[in-house]
Amino acid sequence: MARPISVFVCSACGGETLKWQGQCPACGEWNSLEQRAVRRPSPARSGSGQGAPGSGPTGAAPVPLGTGTELCLERLPSGQGELDRVLGGGIVPGSVTLLGGDPGIGKSTLLLQVAAYVAEGRGVVYASGEESVSQVGLRARRLGIAATALEVLAETDLQSILDQAAGRRAALLVVDSIQTVQSAAVTASAGAVSQLRECTAELVRFAKTTATAVILIGHVTKEGAIAGPRVLEHLVDSVLYFESEAGSRFRIVRATKNRFGAVNELGFFAMTEAGLKEVRNPSAIFLARAPEPAAGSIVTVMRDGGRPLLIELQALVDRMRFGAPRRIAQGLDANRLAMLLAVLSRHAALSLQEHEVFVNAVGGVQIDETAWDLPVVIALASSLADRAVPSSLVSFGEIGLTGEVRPVAYGEERLREAQKQGFRVAIVPRENAPRKHLEGIEVIAVSRVSEALEAALNRSSPGSTSRPAPARGQS
Ligand code: TYD
Ligand code: MG
């Protein structure tokens, strides 16, 4: 007989201790320990139930790799190409995926659409603990998917959900949300960390033994993590986050963990009256610019998640009034900005020591690559001079401490994307210039910062933001 014992699990870090304490010894968080009952398996039976069918009573037997173990791994298309690409080509049978995101962002909408699509050919159970069947039905009608074979289950008891999914031999089980399900094996209430861990572990076991693909919806805490950092992420195969700019109808799905594909893939969606629609040309979203070129604005090609993406960068340089000058970067690394300002001052005779500097990646994206160095520097110079670079100009490239412009990865791919989106001039690192002439786009290859600024400002026009010079000498 397994002897039930209890442990205390931290709701912040997931760390375990054997006795209750006011403070978690692992992460130092106060009042975060919750009691949880665990049944330790007796040594003789440990490891059973996880392995291949037909395993003996003493546990799973090893199976030679390549003897049909990959047979059932044909991926299920989700009906949403953007989601499939984030998952690495579709939903893997037997996998467990966690989809996190703020309330109201569209998690239920997306998965209802996916569930309805998959239900056209396979058994699907959509377990909703958040909404009643009629509420889900109402939403489905709005999405135009009311008449599908999809089965909705308004249930929060984990065992009943698993029984229903197993009884229907479901190919896909959606749990909306993991915070609402409850396992009878744990005394804590739904949403408590001990429940989340137990239910998720149970769902993982279910997925692996029945080859049912399981997708869990998870709410995000204030800190932006699903139910306390890293509590569930370890257990599941893939973790997707659904994000959006406040007030925007565009949504981005990002994989932060993926056992069956690349991480940091991005999928783009737009929320419409009829549900989520894929966005096939995401560059267009971030480029909704005023037709008039403006001083301080430039377009760059970032490459996030396996494809190039055009983004507008904006810089504002303003004379400092008092105190220490501010350097503020939105969506970009502020330390790197400080470095670029030093390089500008030292190698391009452009000192912004007495100016406040603001830099922004438009559209709320976060750029984590060095390719934005060169466009940011050009945008700063453009703002300082109050001269606008042409709106058909793009730039990308890394800048080194000696004022040299260094190449970045995927140069040609970025150039092609810019050309496809109708850009006519590109200022890029010399090593990124294509060997063959690219139709329709003039490539200006530079190797020094000063060269790049000269090339950009030579083509600029007086800024449309021109305003009377600030009154000087005010007290
Ligand atoms: P929902 O999927 O319920 O979000 P989550 O499950 O992440 O909490 O999405 C709710 C929002 O989406 C709500 O504000 C209304 C909006 N919405 C649409 O704009 N169009 C639609 O077709 C649907 C179903 C929802
Ligand atoms: Mg929901």
mmCIF file of C-alpha atoms in Angstrom, residues 127-130 153-161 175-184 190 195 199:
data_model
loop_
_atom_site.group_PDB
_atom_site.id
_atom_site.type_symbol
_atom_site.label_atom_id
_atom_site.label_comp_id
_atom_site.label_asym_id
_atom_site.label_seq_id
_atom_site.Cartn_x
_atom_site.Cartn_y
_atom_site.Cartn_z
ATOM 1 C CA ALA A 127 -14.202 20.525 -21.737
ATOM 2 C CA SER A 128 -15.299 23.923 -20.557
ATOM 3 C CA GLY A 129 -15.161 24.700 -16.879
ATOM 4 C CA GLU A 130 -15.496 28.400 -17.473
ATOM 5 C CA LEU A 153 -18.556 19.067 -21.952
ATOM 6 C CA ALA A 154 -19.296 21.486 -19.125
ATOM 7 C CA GLU A 155 -17.336 19.736 -16.425
ATOM 8 C CA THR A 156 -14.637 20.558 -13.913
ATOM 9 C CA ASP A 157 -13.982 17.126 -12.470
ATOM 10 C CA LEU A 158 -10.801 15.800 -14.003
ATOM 11 C CA GLN A 159 -11.719 12.137 -13.802
ATOM 12 C CA SER A 160 -15.042 12.667 -15.603
ATOM 13 C CA ILE A 161 -13.301 14.670 -18.315
ATOM 14 C CA VAL A 175 -9.423 21.850 -21.372
ATOM 15 C CA ASP A 176 -10.709 25.385 -20.857
ATOM 16 C CA SER A 177 -9.166 26.192 -18.449
ATOM 17 C CA ILE A 178 -6.665 24.178 -16.393
ATOM 18 C CA GLN A 179 -7.383 26.539 -13.490
ATOM 19 C CA THR A 180 -10.975 25.310 -13.267
ATOM 20 C CA VAL A 181 -10.402 21.554 -13.220
ATOM 21 C CA GLN A 182 -10.163 19.626 -10.027
ATOM 22 C CA SER A 183 -8.809 16.230 -9.176
ATOM 23 C CA ALA A 184 -10.396 14.296 -6.322
ATOM 24 C CA ALA A 190 -9.398 24.389 -8.105
ATOM 25 C CA GLN A 195 -4.358 21.078 -8.070
ATOM 26 C CA CYS A 199 -4.297 17.741 -12.878
#
